Amino acid sequence: MANNQSCGEGMGSFNFACKFLKVEDGTEIIKCRDLQELLSWTLKGDSPEQWARYAVVDCLTFRMRDGEMIPEASEPEPGEFVVRLTPNEEAKVLLHNEMVKGQVSRADLARKANLRLSDVTRLLNLNHKTKIETIVSALNSLGKDLKLTLVSL
């Protein structure tokens, strides 16, 4: 994955650009402009790209748990590494944001989508693999649909 990847040619996305700052002992500090609370680091020899992905997903998980909107990512600047969410993760973030916008609780979504509350919890878990059809069904229960598009890398 290239460090200067496009975030979708002007379209909104949740592919967050991270900056690596090397300190004297070899540790690399990881920061993200769009997720101000994200501050992580690697140990000497660890892959900063792997840690950046872990830190971004962890940060999004905490925001989702706290019911906060996930912001769209800004365009990467030269030298930044872009953490690309999987389509599954991005669809879950879109579902989460729709719930926040509509003030829909997990229990409300469970009722509207004819799911159990435990199913909704898994549905919103970025680390749990969910069929895209299940996410689309939940979005449909909120009056939304998911549209997939191709973009150049």
XYZ file of N, CA and C in Angstrom:
459
model
N 0.842 -1.172 0.000
C 0.000 0.000 0.000
C 0.888 1.237 0.000
N 0.651 2.131 -0.918
C 1.468 3.334 -1.034
C 1.130 4.332 0.054
N 2.110 5.125 0.456
C 1.890 6.113 1.500
C 1.013 7.271 1.060
N 0.926 7.547 -0.220
C 0.201 8.719 -0.693
C -1.063 8.330 -1.449
N -1.799 7.342 -0.979
C -2.989 6.894 -1.674
C -4.081 7.949 -1.635
N -4.858 7.982 -2.710
C -6.005 8.884 -2.773
C -7.111 8.348 -1.889
N -7.881 9.239 -1.333
C -9.003 8.844 -0.474
C -10.291 8.794 -1.254
N -10.293 8.524 -2.548
C -11.533 8.359 -3.261
C -11.858 9.535 -4.164
N -10.866 10.280 -4.568
C -11.030 11.335 -5.548
C -12.135 12.305 -5.190
N -12.072 12.883 -3.993
C -13.013 13.915 -3.605
C -14.300 13.386 -2.977
N -14.557 12.098 -3.081
C -15.750 11.532 -2.460
C -15.443 11.273 -0.997
N -16.466 11.365 -0.169
C -16.269 11.101 1.249
C -15.834 9.667 1.482
N -14.941 9.478 2.400
C -14.512 8.133 2.755
C -14.066 8.126 4.207
N -13.804 6.952 4.687
C -13.322 6.780 6.049
C -11.938 6.138 6.025
N -11.139 6.499 5.023
C -9.762 6.031 4.915
C -8.869 7.119 5.500
N -8.411 6.893 6.722
C -7.754 7.934 7.503
C -6.245 7.970 7.290
N -5.739 9.183 7.047
C -4.306 9.402 6.835
C -3.605 9.550 8.176
N -2.524 8.814 8.330
C -1.738 8.858 9.559
C -0.326 9.341 9.246
N 0.251 9.997 10.226
C 1.628 10.489 10.100
C 2.485 9.735 11.113
N 3.665 9.339 10.691
C 4.614 8.655 11.565
C 5.733 9.621 11.917
N 5.995 9.764 13.204
C 7.074 10.634 13.681
C 8.068 9.772 14.437
N 9.283 9.657 13.913
C 10.306 8.810 14.541
C 10.998 9.584 15.663
N 11.139 8.942 16.817
C 11.849 9.552 17.943
C 13.200 8.860 18.119
N 14.031 9.426 18.977
C 15.433 8.998 19.108
C 15.632 7.508 19.353
N 14.761 6.875 20.134
C 14.969 5.466 20.475
C 14.459 4.501 19.407
N 14.001 5.028 18.257
C 13.510 4.176 17.177
C 12.006 3.986 17.192
N 11.362 4.399 18.267
C 9.910 4.318 18.344
C 9.300 5.271 17.315
N 8.204 4.860 16.707
C 7.491 5.754 15.794
C 6.149 6.117 16.424
N 5.911 7.416 16.549
C 4.651 7.932 17.070
C 3.673 7.996 15.901
N 2.427 7.586 16.142
C 1.396 7.574 15.100
C 0.322 8.577 15.487
N 0.032 9.520 14.569
C -0.998 10.527 14.789
C -1.903 10.580 13.563
N -3.125 11.078 13.776
C -4.099 11.207 12.700
C -4.812 12.545 12.844
N -4.765 13.369 11.794
C -5.389 14.696 11.845
C -6.897 14.635 12.083
N -7.561 13.651 11.473
C -9.022 13.566 11.544
C -9.535 12.909 12.815
N -8.671 12.207 13.501
C -9.031 11.555 14.766
C -8.047 12.072 15.808
N -8.317 13.265 16.314
C -7.376 13.971 17.184
C -6.980 13.163 18.422
N -7.878 12.299 18.894
C -7.575 11.522 20.092
C -6.624 10.366 19.811
N -6.382 10.061 18.532
C -5.509 8.949 18.173
C -4.051 9.344 18.396
N -3.433 8.635 19.290
C -2.000 8.779 19.541
C -1.494 7.394 19.923
N -0.686 6.824 19.074
C -0.169 5.493 19.325
C 1.316 5.486 18.987
N 1.958 4.363 19.185
C 3.376 4.257 18.902
C 3.729 2.810 18.634
N 4.883 2.631 18.027
C 5.405 1.291 17.780
C 6.653 1.098 18.620
N 7.035 -0.136 18.743
C 8.323 -0.441 19.341
C 9.296 -0.692 18.204
N 10.562 -0.566 18.473
C 11.571 -0.757 17.432
C 11.356 -2.104 16.750
N 11.271 -2.065 15.430
C 11.091 -3.290 14.658
C 9.652 -3.601 14.303
N 8.686 -2.984 14.988
C 7.276 -3.217 14.664
C 6.886 -2.429 13.420
N 5.910 -2.923 12.689
C 5.425 -2.252 11.490
C 4.521 -1.079 11.870
N 4.907 0.154 11.537
C 4.045 1.295 11.865
C 2.719 1.240 11.115
N 2.707 0.684 9.908
C 1.466 0.570 9.140
C 0.460 -0.336 9.843
N 0.956 -1.454 10.386
C 0.083 -2.386 11.107
C -0.467 -1.719 12.367
N 0.384 -1.013 13.087
C -0.052 -0.326 14.308
C -1.011 0.808 13.986
N -0.806 1.490 12.860
C -1.710 2.581 12.466
C -3.106 2.026 12.210
N -3.183 0.902 11.508
C -4.496 0.287 11.244
C -5.172 -0.105 12.558
N -4.426 -0.752 13.429
C -4.976 -1.150 14.722
C -5.479 0.077 15.487
N -4.687 1.152 15.498
C -5.049 2.361 16.247
C -6.286 3.036 15.671
N -6.393 3.098 14.340
C -7.568 3.721 13.714
C -8.820 2.915 14.038
N -8.773 1.613 13.843
C -9.947 0.779 14.122
C -10.323 0.868 15.596
N -9.332 0.872 16.473
C -9.585 0.997 17.905
C -10.258 2.337 18.222
N -9.771 3.400 17.626
C -10.331 4.736 17.837
C -11.783 4.791 17.351
N -12.047 4.227 16.173
C -13.409 4.200 15.644
C -14.329 3.381 16.544
N -13.817 2.285 17.052
C -14.597 1.431 17.951
C -15.024 2.206 19.198
N -14.096 2.968 19.786
C -14.436 3.763 20.968
C -15.458 4.833 20.626
N -15.309 5.499 19.490
C -16.281 6.525 19.089
C -17.663 5.907 18.884
N -17.692 4.740 18.263
C -18.976 4.068 18.034
C -19.597 3.655 19.362
N -18.796 3.136 20.261
C -19.307 2.740 21.575
C -19.916 3.930 22.311
N -19.279 5.112 22.148
C -19.738 6.318 22.838
C -20.830 7.065 22.084
N -21.261 6.533 20.924
C -22.338 7.159 20.167
C -21.934 8.439 19.452
N -20.647 8.585 19.142
C -20.152 9.781 18.444
C -20.116 9.537 16.939
N -20.387 10.587 16.170
C -20.273 10.506 14.711
C -18.824 10.212 14.335
N -18.657 9.448 13.272
C -17.329 9.206 12.721
C -17.162 10.206 11.572
N -16.143 11.066 11.638
C -15.976 12.056 10.579
C -15.452 11.415 9.298
N -15.785 12.031 8.163
C -15.171 11.590 6.917
C -13.712 12.018 6.946
N -12.878 11.240 6.316
C -11.444 11.524 6.301
C -11.136 12.658 5.330
N -10.161 13.462 5.696
C -9.688 14.501 4.778
C -8.663 13.887 3.830
N -8.374 14.610 2.765
C -7.399 14.127 1.786
C -6.035 13.963 2.456
N -5.295 12.919 2.102
C -3.960 12.739 2.689
C -2.989 13.799 2.194
N -2.050 14.112 3.051
C -0.976 15.036 2.691
C 0.257 14.212 2.310
N 1.185 14.803 1.582
C 2.392 14.064 1.200
C 3.090 13.461 2.423
N 3.488 12.198 2.283
C 4.207 11.516 3.350
C 3.317 10.811 4.355
N 1.989 10.963 4.245
C 1.097 10.281 5.185
C 0.740 8.891 4.657
N 0.517 7.983 5.582
C 0.095 6.620 5.268
C -1.417 6.552 5.448
N -2.136 6.003 4.470
C -3.592 5.932 4.541
C -4.024 4.552 5.021
N -4.773 4.541 6.115
C -5.387 3.311 6.621
C -6.720 3.163 5.903
N -6.803 2.145 5.055
C -8.021 1.902 4.278
C -8.907 0.906 5.018
N -10.123 1.328 5.336
C -11.076 0.411 5.948
C -11.542 -0.590 4.899
N -11.912 -1.769 5.349
C -12.493 -2.749 4.443
C -13.903 -2.269 4.081
N -14.472 -2.759 2.972
C -15.854 -2.383 2.644
C -16.823 -2.714 3.784
N -16.595 -3.828 4.454
C -17.434 -4.227 5.580
C -17.352 -3.201 6.707
N -16.133 -2.785 7.049
C -15.947 -1.794 8.118
C -16.570 -0.459 7.733
N -16.369 -0.053 6.483
C -16.921 1.228 6.038
C -18.451 1.208 6.069
N -19.066 0.096 5.655
C -20.528 -0.022 5.700
C -21.030 0.060 7.142
N -20.291 -0.532 8.070
C -20.680 -0.471 9.485
C -20.577 0.953 10.014
N -19.558 1.694 9.608
C -19.420 3.089 10.023
C -20.583 3.907 9.462
N -20.947 3.660 8.203
C -22.083 4.371 7.606
C -23.373 4.074 8.373
N -23.584 2.809 8.735
C -24.759 2.435 9.530
C -24.732 3.147 10.872
N -23.601 3.117 11.531
C -23.458 3.790 12.825
C -23.798 5.279 12.704
N -23.224 5.947 11.705
C -23.473 7.380 11.541
C -24.948 7.668 11.285
N -25.622 6.812 10.524
C -27.062 6.996 10.291
C -27.836 6.846 11.594
N -27.414 5.923 12.431
C -28.069 5.747 13.732
C -27.887 7.000 14.590
N -26.681 7.551 14.591
C -26.409 8.754 15.383
C -27.243 9.923 14.853
N -27.232 10.121 13.528
C -28.003 11.219 12.918
C -29.483 11.114 13.256
N -30.022 9.895 13.194
C -31.448 9.685 13.444
C -31.798 9.438 14.895
N -30.788 9.525 15.769
C -30.974 9.244 17.195
C -31.649 7.886 17.409
N -31.157 6.899 16.684
C -31.668 5.532 16.745
C -30.759 4.726 17.664
N -31.311 4.184 18.722
C -30.522 3.362 19.645
C -30.353 1.961 19.066
N -29.498 1.195 19.688
C -29.319 -0.198 19.259
C -30.632 -0.974 19.407
N -31.344 -0.716 20.494
C -32.636 -1.378 20.705
C -33.633 -0.967 19.628
N -33.641 0.316 19.261
C -34.529 0.785 18.190
C -34.203 0.081 16.877
N -32.902 -0.013 16.552
C -32.506 -0.683 15.317
C -32.921 -2.149 15.354
N -32.754 -2.798 16.488
C -33.150 -4.206 16.613
C -34.637 -4.362 16.290
N -35.474 -3.472 16.823
C -36.916 -3.538 16.542
C -37.202 -3.269 15.061
N -36.611 -2.204 14.520
C -36.880 -1.815 13.133
C -36.389 -2.865 12.140
N -35.253 -3.487 12.425
C -34.643 -4.447 11.499
C -35.014 -5.888 11.829
N -35.868 -6.062 12.840
C -36.283 -7.402 13.266
C -35.082 -8.270 13.629
N -34.208 -7.701 14.466
C -33.004 -8.391 14.942
C -33.021 -8.462 16.462
N -32.202 -9.336 17.002
C -31.992 -9.348 18.450
C -30.964 -8.279 18.789
N -30.999 -7.785 20.002
C -30.038 -6.768 20.425
C -28.605 -7.276 20.294
N -28.380 -8.540 20.589
C -27.035 -9.114 20.451
C -26.585 -9.119 18.991
N -27.542 -9.304 18.054
C -27.207 -9.252 16.628
C -26.762 -7.844 16.234
N -27.437 -6.826 16.775
C -27.086 -5.440 16.476
C -25.703 -5.121 17.031
N -25.403 -5.618 18.219
C -24.085 -5.393 18.818
C -22.997 -5.963 17.914
N -23.193 -7.181 17.405
C -22.222 -7.789 16.486
C -22.182 -7.030 15.156
N -23.348 -6.591 14.704
C -23.449 -5.865 13.440
C -22.607 -4.593 13.457
N -22.505 -3.943 14.610
C -21.753 -2.699 14.727
C -20.312 -2.905 15.194
N -19.920 -4.144 15.413
C -18.561 -4.462 15.851
C -17.646 -4.523 14.630
N -16.694 -3.601 14.547
C -15.794 -3.550 13.394
C -14.924 -4.791 13.264
N -14.724 -5.520 14.338
C -13.883 -6.722 14.311
C -14.671 -7.990 14.015
N -15.990 -7.870 13.873
C -16.832 -9.031 13.581
C -17.207 -9.010 12.102
N -16.938 -10.084 11.404
C -17.292 -10.171 9.985
C -18.809 -10.323 9.871
N -19.403 -9.478 9.063
C -20.852 -9.476 8.863
C -21.121 -9.494 7.370
N -22.111 -10.273 6.951
C -22.476 -10.277 5.537
C -22.958 -8.885 5.159
N -22.518 -8.413 4.001
C -22.887 -7.076 3.549
C -24.409 -6.965 3.410
N -25.063 -8.061 3.056
C -26.519 -8.061 2.928
C -27.201 -7.742 4.254
N -26.617 -8.194 5.355
C -27.170 -7.925 6.683
C -27.051 -6.446 7.017
N -25.915 -5.854 6.663
C -25.720 -4.422 6.904
C -26.697 -3.625 6.041
N -26.857 -4.020 4.781
C -27.788 -3.337 3.879
C -29.210 -3.436 4.410
N -29.589 -4.586 4.914
C -30.928 -4.756 5.481
C -31.149 -3.812 6.663
N -30.156 -3.681 7.512
C -30.258 -2.756 8.654
C -30.368 -1.319 8.159
N -29.564 -0.960 7.152
C -29.664 0.384 6.570
C -31.041 0.610 5.955
N -31.576 -0.401 5.269
C -32.905 -0.289 4.673
C -33.967 -0.020 5.734
N -33.809 -0.619 6.918
C -34.781 -0.402 7.995
C -34.752 1.038 8.497
N -33.663 1.755 8.170
C -33.541 3.173 8.525
C -33.865 4.078 7.330
N -34.360 3.465 6.252
C -34.717 4.245 5.068
C -33.533 4.602 4.192
N -32.440 3.867 4.321
C -31.223 4.122 3.541
C -30.835 2.880 2.766
N -30.025 3.089 1.711
C -29.484 1.973 0.949
C -27.979 2.194 0.806
N -27.266 1.149 0.525
C -25.818 1.222 0.363
C -25.507 1.176 -1.126
N -24.693 2.115 -1.590
C -24.287 2.165 -2.986
C -22.778 1.953 -3.052
N -22.363 0.991 -3.830
C -20.945 0.728 -4.012
C -20.461 1.404 -5.282
N -19.267 1.984 -5.238
C -18.683 2.612 -6.412
C -17.223 2.202 -6.541
N -16.712 2.301 -7.749
C -15.290 2.042 -7.986
C -14.550 3.369 -8.006
N -13.367 3.369 -7.437
C -12.497 4.544 -7.472
C -11.091 4.083 -7.827
N -10.327 4.969 -8.404
C -8.937 4.650 -8.738
C -8.087 4.726 -7.486
N -7.103 3.836 -7.396
C -6.171 3.864 -6.269
C -5.062 4.835 -6.553
